[in-house]
mmCIF file of C-alpha atoms and ligand atoms in Angstrom:
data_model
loop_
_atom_site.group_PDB
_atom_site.id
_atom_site.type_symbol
_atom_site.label_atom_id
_atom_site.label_comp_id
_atom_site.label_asym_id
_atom_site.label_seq_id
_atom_site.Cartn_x
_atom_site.Cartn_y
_atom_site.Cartn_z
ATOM 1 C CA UNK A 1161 15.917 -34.111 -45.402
ATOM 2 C CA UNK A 1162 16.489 -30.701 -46.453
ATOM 3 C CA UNK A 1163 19.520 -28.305 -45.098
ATOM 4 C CA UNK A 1164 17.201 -26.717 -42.787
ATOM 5 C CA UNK A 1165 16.303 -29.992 -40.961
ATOM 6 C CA UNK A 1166 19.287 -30.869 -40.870
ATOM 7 C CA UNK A 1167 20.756 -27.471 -39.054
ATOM 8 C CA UNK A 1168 18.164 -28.627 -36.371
ATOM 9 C CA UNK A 1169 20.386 -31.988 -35.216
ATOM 10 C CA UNK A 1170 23.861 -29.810 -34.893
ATOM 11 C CA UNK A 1171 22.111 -29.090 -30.995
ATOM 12 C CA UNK A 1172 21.337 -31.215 -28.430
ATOM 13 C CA UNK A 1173 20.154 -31.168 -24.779
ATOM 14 C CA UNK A 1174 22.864 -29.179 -24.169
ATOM 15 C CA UNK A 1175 22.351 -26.571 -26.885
ATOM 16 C CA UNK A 1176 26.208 -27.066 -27.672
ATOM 17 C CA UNK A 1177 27.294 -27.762 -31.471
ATOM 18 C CA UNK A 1178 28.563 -31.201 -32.037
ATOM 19 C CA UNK A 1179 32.177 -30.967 -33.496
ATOM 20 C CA UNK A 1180 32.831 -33.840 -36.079
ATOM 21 C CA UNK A 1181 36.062 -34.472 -37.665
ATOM 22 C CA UNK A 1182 36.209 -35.387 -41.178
ATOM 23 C CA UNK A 1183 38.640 -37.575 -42.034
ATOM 24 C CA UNK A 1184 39.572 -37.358 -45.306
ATOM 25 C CA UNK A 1185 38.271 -35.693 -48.785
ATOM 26 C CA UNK A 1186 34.469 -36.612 -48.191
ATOM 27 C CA UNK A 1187 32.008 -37.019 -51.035
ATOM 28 C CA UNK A 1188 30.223 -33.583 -51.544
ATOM 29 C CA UNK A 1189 27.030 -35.077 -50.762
ATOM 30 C CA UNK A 1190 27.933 -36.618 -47.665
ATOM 31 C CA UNK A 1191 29.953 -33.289 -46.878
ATOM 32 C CA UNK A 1192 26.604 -31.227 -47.561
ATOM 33 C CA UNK A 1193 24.355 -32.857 -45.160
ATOM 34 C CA UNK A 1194 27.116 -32.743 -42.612
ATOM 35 C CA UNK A 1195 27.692 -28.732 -42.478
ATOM 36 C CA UNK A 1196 24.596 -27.678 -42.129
ATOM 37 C CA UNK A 1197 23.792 -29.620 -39.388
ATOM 38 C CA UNK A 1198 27.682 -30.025 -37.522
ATOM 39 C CA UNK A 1199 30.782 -27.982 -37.140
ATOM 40 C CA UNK A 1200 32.850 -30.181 -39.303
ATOM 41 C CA UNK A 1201 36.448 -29.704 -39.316
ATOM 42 C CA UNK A 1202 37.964 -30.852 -42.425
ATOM 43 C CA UNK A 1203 40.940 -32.823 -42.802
ATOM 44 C CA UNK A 1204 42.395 -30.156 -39.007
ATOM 45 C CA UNK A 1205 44.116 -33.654 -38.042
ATOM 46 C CA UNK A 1206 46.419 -33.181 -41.074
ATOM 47 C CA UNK A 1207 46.296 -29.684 -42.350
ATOM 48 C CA UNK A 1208 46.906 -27.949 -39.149
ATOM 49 C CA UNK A 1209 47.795 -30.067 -35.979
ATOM 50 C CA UNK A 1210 47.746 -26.984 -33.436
ATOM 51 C CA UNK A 1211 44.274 -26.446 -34.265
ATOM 52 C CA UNK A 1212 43.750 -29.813 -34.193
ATOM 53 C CA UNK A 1213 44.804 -30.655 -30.670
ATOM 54 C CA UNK A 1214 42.955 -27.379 -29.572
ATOM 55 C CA UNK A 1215 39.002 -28.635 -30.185
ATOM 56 C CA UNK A 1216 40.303 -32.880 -30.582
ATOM 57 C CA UNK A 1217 38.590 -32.360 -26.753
ATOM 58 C CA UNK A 1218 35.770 -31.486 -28.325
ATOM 59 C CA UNK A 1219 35.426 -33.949 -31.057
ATOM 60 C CA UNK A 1220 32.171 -36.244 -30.886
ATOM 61 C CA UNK A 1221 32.285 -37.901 -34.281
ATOM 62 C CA UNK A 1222 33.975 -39.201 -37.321
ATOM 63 C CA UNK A 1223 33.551 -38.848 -40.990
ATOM 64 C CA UNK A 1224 34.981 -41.548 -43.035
ATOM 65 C CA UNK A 1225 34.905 -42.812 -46.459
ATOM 66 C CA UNK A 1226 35.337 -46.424 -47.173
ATOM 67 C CA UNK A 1227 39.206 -45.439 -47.854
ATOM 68 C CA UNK A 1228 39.454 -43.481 -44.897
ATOM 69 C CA UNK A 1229 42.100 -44.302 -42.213
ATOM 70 C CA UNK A 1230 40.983 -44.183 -38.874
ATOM 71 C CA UNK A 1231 44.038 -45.714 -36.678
ATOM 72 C CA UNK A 1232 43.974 -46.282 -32.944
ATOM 73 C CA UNK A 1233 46.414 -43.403 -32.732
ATOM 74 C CA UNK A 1234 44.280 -40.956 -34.422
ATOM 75 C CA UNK A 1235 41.356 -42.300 -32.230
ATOM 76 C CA UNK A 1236 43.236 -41.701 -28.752
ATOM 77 C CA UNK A 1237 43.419 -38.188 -29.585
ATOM 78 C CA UNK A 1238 39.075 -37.892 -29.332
ATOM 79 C CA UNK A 1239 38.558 -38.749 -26.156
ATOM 80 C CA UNK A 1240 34.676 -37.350 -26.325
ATOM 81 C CA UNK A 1241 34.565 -39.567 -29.750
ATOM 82 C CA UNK A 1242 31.139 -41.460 -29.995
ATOM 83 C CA UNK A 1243 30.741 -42.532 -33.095
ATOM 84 C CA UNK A 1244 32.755 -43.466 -36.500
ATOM 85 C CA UNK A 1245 30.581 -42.790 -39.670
ATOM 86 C CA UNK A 1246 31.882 -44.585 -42.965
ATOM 87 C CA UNK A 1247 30.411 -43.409 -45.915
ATOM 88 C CA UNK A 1248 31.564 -47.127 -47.667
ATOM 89 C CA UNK A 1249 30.716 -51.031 -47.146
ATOM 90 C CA UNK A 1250 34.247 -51.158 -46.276
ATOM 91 C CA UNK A 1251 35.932 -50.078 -43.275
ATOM 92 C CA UNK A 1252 39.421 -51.783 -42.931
ATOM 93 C CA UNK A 1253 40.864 -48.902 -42.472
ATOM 94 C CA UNK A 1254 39.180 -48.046 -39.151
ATOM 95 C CA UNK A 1255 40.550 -49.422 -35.853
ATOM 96 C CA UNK A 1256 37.104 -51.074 -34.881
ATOM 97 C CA UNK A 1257 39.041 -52.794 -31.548
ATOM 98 C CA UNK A 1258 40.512 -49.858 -30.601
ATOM 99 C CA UNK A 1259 36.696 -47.686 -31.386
ATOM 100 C CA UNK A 1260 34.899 -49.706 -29.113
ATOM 101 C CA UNK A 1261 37.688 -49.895 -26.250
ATOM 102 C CA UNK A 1262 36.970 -46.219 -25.621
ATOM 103 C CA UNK A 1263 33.642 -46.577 -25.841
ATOM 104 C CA UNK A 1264 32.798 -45.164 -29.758
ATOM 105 C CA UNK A 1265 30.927 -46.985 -32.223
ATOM 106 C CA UNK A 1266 31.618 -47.180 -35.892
ATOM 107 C CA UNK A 1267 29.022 -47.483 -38.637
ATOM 108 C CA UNK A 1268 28.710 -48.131 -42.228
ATOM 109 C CA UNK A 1269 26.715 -48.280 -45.629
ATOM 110 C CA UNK A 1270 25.959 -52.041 -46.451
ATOM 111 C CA UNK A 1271 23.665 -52.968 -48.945
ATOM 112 C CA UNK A 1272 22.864 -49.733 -51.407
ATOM 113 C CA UNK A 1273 25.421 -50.693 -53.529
ATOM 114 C CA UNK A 1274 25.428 -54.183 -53.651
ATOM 115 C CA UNK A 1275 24.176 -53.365 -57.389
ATOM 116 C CA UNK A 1276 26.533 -50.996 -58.423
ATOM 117 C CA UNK A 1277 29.570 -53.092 -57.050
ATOM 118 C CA UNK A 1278 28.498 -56.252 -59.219
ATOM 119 C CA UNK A 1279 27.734 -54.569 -61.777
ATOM 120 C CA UNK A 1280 31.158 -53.162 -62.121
ATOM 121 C CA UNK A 1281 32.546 -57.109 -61.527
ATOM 122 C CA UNK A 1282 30.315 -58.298 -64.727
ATOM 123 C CA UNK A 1283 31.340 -54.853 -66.542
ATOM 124 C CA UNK A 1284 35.261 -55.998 -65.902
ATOM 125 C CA UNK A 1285 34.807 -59.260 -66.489
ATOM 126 C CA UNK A 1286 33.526 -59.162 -70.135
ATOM 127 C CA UNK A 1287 35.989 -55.951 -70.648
ATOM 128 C CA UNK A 1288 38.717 -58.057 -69.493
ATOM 129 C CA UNK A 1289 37.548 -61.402 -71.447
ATOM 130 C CA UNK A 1290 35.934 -59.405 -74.784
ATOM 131 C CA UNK A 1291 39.194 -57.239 -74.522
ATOM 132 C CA UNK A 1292 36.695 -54.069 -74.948
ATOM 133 C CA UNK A 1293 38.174 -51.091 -74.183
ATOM 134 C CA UNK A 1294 41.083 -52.578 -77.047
ATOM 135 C CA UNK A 1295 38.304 -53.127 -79.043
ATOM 136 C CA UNK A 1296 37.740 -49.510 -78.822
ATOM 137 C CA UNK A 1297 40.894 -48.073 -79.259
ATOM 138 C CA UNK A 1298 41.383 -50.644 -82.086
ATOM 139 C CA UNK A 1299 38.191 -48.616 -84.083
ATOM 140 C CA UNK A 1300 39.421 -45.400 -83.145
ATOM 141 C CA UNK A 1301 42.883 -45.247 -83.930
ATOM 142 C CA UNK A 1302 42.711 -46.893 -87.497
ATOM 143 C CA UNK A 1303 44.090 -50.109 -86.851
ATOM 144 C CA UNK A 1304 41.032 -51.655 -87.771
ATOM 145 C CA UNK A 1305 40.890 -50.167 -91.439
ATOM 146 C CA UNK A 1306 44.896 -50.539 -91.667
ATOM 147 C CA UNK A 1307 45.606 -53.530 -90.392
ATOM 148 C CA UNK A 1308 41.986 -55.816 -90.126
ATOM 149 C CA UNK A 1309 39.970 -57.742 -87.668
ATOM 150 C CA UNK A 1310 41.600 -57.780 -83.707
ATOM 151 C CA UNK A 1311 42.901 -61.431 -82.472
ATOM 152 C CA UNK A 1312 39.562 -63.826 -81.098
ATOM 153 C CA UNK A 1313 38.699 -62.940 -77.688
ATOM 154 C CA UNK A 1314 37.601 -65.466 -74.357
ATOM 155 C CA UNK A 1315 34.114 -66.268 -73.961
ATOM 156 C CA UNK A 1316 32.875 -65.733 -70.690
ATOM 157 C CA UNK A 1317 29.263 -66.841 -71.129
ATOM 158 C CA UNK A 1318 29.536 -70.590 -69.914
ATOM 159 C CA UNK A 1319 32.661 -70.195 -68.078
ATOM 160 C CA UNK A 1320 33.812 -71.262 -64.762
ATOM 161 C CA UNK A 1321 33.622 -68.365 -62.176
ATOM 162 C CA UNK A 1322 35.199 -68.535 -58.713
ATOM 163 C CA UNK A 1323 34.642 -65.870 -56.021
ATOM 164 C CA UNK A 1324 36.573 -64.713 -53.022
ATOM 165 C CA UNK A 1325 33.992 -63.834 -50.291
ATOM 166 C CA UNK A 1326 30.422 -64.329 -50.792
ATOM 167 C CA UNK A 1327 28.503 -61.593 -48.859
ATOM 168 C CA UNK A 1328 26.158 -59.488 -50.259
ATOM 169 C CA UNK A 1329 27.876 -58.127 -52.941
ATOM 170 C CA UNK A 1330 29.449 -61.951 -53.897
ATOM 171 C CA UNK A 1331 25.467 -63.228 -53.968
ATOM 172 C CA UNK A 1332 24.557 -60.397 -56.256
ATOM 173 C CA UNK A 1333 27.976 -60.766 -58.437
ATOM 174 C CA UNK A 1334 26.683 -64.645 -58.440
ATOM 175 C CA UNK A 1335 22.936 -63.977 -59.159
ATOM 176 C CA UNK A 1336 24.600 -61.930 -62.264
ATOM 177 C CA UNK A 1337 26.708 -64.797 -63.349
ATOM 178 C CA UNK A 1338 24.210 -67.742 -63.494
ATOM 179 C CA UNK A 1339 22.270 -65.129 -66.081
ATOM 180 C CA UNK A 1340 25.521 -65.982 -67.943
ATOM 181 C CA UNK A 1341 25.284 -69.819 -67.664
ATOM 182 C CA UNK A 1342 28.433 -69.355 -65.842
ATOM 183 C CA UNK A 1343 29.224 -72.541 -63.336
ATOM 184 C CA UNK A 1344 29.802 -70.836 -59.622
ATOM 185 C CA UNK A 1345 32.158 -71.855 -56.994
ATOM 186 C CA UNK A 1346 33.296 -69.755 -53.982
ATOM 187 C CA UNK A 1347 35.560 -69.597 -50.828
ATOM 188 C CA UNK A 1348 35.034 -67.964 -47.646
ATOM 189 C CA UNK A 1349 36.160 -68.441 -44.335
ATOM 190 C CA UNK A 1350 33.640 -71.202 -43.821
ATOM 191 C CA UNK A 1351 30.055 -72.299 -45.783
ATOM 192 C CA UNK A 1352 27.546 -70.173 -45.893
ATOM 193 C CA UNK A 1353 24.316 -71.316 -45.078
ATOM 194 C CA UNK A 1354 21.364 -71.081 -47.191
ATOM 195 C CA UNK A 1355 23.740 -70.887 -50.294
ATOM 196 C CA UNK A 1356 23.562 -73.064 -53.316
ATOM 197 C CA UNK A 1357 27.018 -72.358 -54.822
ATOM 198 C CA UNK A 1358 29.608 -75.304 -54.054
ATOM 199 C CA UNK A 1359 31.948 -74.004 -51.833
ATOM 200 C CA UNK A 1360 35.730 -74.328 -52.080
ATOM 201 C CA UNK A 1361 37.780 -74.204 -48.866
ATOM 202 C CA UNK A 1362 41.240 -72.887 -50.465
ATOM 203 C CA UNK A 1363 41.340 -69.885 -52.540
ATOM 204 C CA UNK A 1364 44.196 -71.820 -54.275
ATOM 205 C CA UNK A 1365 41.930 -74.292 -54.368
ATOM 206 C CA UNK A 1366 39.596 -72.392 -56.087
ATOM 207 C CA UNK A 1367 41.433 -70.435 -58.482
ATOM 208 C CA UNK A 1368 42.712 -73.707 -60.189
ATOM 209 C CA UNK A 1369 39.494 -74.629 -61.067
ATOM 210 C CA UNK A 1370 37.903 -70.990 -62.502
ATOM 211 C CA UNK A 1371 38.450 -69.315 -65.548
ATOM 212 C CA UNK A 1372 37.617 -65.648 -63.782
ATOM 213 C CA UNK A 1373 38.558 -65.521 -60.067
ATOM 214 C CA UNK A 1374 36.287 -62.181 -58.339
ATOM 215 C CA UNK A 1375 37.476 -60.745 -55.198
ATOM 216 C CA UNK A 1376 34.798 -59.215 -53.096
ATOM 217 C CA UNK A 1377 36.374 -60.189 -49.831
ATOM 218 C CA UNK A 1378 36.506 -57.405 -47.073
ATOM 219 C CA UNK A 1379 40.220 -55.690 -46.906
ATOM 220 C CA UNK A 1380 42.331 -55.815 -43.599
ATOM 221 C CA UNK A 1381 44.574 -57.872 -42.039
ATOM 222 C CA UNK A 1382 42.788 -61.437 -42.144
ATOM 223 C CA UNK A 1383 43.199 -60.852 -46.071
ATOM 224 C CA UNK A 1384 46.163 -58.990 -46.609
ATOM 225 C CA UNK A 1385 47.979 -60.718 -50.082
ATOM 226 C CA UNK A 1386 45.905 -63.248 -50.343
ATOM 227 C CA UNK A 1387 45.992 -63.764 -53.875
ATOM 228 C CA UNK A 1388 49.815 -64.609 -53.888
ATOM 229 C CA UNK A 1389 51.818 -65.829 -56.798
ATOM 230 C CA UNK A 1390 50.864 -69.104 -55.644
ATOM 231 C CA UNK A 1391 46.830 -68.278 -56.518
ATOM 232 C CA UNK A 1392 47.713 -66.499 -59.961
ATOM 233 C CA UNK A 1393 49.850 -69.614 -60.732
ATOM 234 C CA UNK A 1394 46.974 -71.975 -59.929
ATOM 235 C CA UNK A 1395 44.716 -69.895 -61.709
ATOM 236 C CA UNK A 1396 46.819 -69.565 -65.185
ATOM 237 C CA UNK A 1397 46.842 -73.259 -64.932
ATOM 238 C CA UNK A 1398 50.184 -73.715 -66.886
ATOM 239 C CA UNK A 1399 48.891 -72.240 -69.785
ATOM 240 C CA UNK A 1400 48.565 -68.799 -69.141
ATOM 241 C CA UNK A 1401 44.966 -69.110 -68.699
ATOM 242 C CA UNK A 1402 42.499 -67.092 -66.049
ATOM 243 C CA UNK A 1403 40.812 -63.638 -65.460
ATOM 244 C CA UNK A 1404 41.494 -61.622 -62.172
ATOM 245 C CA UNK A 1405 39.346 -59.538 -61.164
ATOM 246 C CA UNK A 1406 38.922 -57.117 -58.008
ATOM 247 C CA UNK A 1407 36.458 -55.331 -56.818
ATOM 248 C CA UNK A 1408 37.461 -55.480 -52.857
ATOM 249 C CA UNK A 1409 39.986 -53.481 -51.955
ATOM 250 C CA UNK A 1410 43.962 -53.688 -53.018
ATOM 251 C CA UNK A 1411 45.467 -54.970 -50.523
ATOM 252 C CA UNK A 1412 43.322 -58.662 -51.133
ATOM 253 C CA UNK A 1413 46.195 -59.353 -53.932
ATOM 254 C CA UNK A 1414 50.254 -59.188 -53.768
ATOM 255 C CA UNK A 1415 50.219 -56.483 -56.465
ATOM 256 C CA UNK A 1416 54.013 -56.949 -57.532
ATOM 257 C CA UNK A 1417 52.842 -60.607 -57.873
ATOM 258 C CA UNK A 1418 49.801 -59.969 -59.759
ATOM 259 C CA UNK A 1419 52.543 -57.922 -62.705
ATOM 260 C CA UNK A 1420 55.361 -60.263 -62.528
ATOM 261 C CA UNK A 1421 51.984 -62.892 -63.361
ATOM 262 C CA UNK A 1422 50.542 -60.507 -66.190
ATOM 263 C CA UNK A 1423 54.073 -59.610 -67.209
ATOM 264 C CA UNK A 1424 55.214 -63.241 -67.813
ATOM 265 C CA UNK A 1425 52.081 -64.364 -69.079
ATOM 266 C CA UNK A 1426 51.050 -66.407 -66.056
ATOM 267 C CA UNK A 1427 47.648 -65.153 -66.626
ATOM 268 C CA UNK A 1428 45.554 -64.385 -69.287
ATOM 269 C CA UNK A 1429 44.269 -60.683 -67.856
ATOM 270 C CA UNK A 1430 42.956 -58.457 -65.047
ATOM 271 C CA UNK A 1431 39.764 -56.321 -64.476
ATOM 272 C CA UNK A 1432 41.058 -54.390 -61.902
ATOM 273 C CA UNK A 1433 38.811 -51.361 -59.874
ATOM 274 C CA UNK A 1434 41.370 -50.981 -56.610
ATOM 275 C CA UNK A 1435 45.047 -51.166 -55.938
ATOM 276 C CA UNK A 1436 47.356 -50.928 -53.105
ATOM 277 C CA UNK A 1437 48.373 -47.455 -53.313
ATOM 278 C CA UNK A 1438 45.431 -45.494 -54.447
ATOM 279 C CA UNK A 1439 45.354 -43.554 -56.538
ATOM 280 C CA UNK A 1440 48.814 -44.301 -57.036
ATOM 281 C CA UNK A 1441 48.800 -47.067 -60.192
ATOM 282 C CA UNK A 1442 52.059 -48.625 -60.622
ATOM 283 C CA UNK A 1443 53.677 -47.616 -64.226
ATOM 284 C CA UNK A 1444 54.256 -51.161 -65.371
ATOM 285 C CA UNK A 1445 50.821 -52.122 -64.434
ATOM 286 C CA UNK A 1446 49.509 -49.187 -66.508
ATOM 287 C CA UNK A 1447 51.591 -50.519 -69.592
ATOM 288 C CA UNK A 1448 49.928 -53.833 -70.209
ATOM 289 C CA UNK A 1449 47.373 -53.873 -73.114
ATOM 290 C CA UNK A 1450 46.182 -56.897 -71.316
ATOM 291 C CA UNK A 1451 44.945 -55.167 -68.147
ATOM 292 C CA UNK A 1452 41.395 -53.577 -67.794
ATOM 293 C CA UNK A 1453 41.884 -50.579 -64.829
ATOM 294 C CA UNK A 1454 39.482 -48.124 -63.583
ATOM 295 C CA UNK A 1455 39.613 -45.968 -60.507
ATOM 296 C CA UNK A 1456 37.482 -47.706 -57.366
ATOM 297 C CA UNK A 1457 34.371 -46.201 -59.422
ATOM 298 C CA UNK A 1458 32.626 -49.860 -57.674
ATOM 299 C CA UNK A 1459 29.934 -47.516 -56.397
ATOM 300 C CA UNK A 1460 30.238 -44.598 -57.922
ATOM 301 C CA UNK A 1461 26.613 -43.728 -59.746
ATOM 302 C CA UNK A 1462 24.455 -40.886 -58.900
ATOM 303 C CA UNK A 1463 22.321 -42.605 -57.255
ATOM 304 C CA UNK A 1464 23.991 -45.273 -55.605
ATOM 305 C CA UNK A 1465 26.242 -42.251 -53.530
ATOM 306 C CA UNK A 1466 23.321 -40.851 -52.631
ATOM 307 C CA UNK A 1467 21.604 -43.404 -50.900
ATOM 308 C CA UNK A 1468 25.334 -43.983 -49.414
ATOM 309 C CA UNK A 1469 25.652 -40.430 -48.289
ATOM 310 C CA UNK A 1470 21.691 -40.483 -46.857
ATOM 311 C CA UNK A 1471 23.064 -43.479 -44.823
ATOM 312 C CA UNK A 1472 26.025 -42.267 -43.919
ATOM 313 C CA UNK A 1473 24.741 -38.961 -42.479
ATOM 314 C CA UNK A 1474 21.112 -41.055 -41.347
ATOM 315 C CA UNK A 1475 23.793 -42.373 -38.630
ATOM 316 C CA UNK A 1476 25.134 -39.517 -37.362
ATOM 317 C CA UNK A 1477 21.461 -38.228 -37.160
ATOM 318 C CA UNK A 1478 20.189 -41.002 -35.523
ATOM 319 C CA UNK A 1479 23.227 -40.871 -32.623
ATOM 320 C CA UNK A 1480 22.898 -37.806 -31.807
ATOM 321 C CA UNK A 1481 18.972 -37.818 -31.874
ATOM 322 C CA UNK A 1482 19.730 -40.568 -28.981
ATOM 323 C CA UNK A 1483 17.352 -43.022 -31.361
ATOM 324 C CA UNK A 1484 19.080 -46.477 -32.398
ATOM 325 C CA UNK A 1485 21.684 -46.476 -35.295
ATOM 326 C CA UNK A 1486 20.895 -47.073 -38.936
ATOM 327 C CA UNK A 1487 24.096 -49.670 -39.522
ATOM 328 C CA UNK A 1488 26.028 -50.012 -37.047
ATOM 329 C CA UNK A 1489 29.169 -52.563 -38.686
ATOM 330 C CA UNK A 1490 28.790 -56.348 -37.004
ATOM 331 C CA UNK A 1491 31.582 -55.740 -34.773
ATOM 332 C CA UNK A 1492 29.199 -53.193 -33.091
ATOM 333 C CA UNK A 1493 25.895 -54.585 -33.246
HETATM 334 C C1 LIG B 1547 33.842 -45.961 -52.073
HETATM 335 C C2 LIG B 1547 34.112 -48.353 -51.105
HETATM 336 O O1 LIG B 1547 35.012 -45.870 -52.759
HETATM 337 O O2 LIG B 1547 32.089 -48.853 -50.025
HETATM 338 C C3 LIG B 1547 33.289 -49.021 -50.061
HETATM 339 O O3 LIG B 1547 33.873 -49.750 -49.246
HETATM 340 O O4 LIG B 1547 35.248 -48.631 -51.293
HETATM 341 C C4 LIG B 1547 33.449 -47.349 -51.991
HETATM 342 O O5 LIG B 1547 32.142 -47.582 -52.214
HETATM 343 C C5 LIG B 1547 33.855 -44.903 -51.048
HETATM 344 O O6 LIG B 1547 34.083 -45.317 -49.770
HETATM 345 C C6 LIG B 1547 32.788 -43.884 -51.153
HETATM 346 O O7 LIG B 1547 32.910 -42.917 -50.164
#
């Protein structure tokens, strides 16, 4: 759709422009469908609160990232809010409950990057098993000529893999794996139907039994810490063995856990693309050689963003075009 189509949405019956709120630092192309076609106010909840309680009235919309927080306190501010837009699979940080109790919906982008996401998994995994970004470092700086070969790796083709959460990104993180030879196992709150992967019911459960335990479990409060020092002991096995690696969101694993267990040898290593405090990376994490890290980049291709962005802003559109949403998330449908 091109910025002058869009311009044509920001009016409806009433000829009045629709006043969204953007929530936090948006991606600049979700933020450059949005102003052409809304008066978005950027961050006014934060920056200046005045202003912000002035046009909150007003306010008809959200725009969220995955990342974004959207608490029931923010929310009772907007009491003209219809609609929560999250430019991410992943809304935990959106009061869904308190959304719908005053009547707003909240939406989401599920599906375009199911590829990108497992992708990034298999990309950790092997950089966490094949120790690659060592392996660089271990050419660059010298070391190699100096000092001679780097200690043997893990293999991962073959290996046991256990996942946390098998939605659509788990399926496509599993369809991945089995191209490895790699023997699947997952937990979730219950079996999913219509999937050939033995399920596990504990996550201790299952993390005693894989070599690389993926998390690609929705955040929030049904899986706050879930990978405790009691999963990263089952998964080291006694031996310091097992790979952790999360793609879900930070606040699936105890993180001081998760360092005491690198730390001490517990486990073998982490792949690790989200943390608690983002983008806030806890110095003694960011000291072990041990530990692959990169920053929430799960979805982050050109592409990818811009079919999450099209989405994203496709909902708004849709809303305020009074047709039926895009993807509406399954509390809402
Ligand atoms: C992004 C994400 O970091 O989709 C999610 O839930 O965490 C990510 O894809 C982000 O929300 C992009 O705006």
């Amino acid at each position: 759709m091109s910025a002058s189509d869009n311009a044509r949405v920001n009016v409806r019956d009433n000829g009045q422009p629709i006043h969204v709120l953007a929530v936090s630092k948006l991606s600049p192309l979700y933020a450059a469908q949005l102003q052409p076609a809304y008066t978005v106010h950027d961050r006014l909840h934060e920056t200046d609160p005045a202003a912000f309680a002035a046009i909150a009235p007003q306010i008809r919309a959200i725009a969220a990232s995955g990342e974004s927080k959207v608490p029931a306190a923010l929310l009772a501010q907007l009491p003209a809010l219809e609609l929560v837009s999250v430019m991410g699979v992943g809304y935990d940080g959106v009061d869904v409950a308190a959304a719908k109790a005053q009547g707003a919906v909240v939406t989401h982008t599920p599906n375009v990057l199911n590829d990108d996401v497992a992708d990034l998994a298999i990309g950790l995994m092997l950089c966490a098993a094949r120790q690659l970004p060592q392996a660089d470092r271990h050419v660059r700086d010298g070391t190699w000529a100096a000092s001679g070969p780097m200690p043997l790796a893990r293999k991962m083709s073959g290996a046991r893999l256990g996942i946390v959460g098998m939605g659509r990104i788990g399926q496509a993180i599993a369809q991945r794996a089995a191209a490895f030879g790699m023997a699947i196992a997952y937990t979730a709150r219950s079996a999913k139907a219509g999937i050939a992967h033995r399920y596990v019911p504990s996550v201790v459960a299952l993390a005693a039994e894989s070599d690389f335990l993926v998390l690609i479990t929705p955040g929030g409060a049904g899986t706050r810490k879930l990978v405790n020092a009691e999963v990263l002991a089952a998964l080291g096995k006694g031996r310091g063995e097992g790979i952790l690696v999360n793609v879900a969101r930070g606040s699936v694993v105890d993180e001081a856990a998760l360092i005491d267990a690198l730390e001490q040898g517990v486990i073998a290593g982490a792949g690790l693309d989200v943390f608690e405090n983002e983008p806030h990376v806890p110095e003694r994490l960011r000291q072990l050689s041990h530990v692959v890290l990169a920053p929430h980049i799960g979805s982050a291709t050109h592409s990818t963003r811009q079919a999450m962005a099209d989405l994203a802003f496709g909902n708004l559109r849709e809303h305020f075009a009074g047709r039926a949403l895009l993807s509406p998330v399954p509390e809402c449908q």
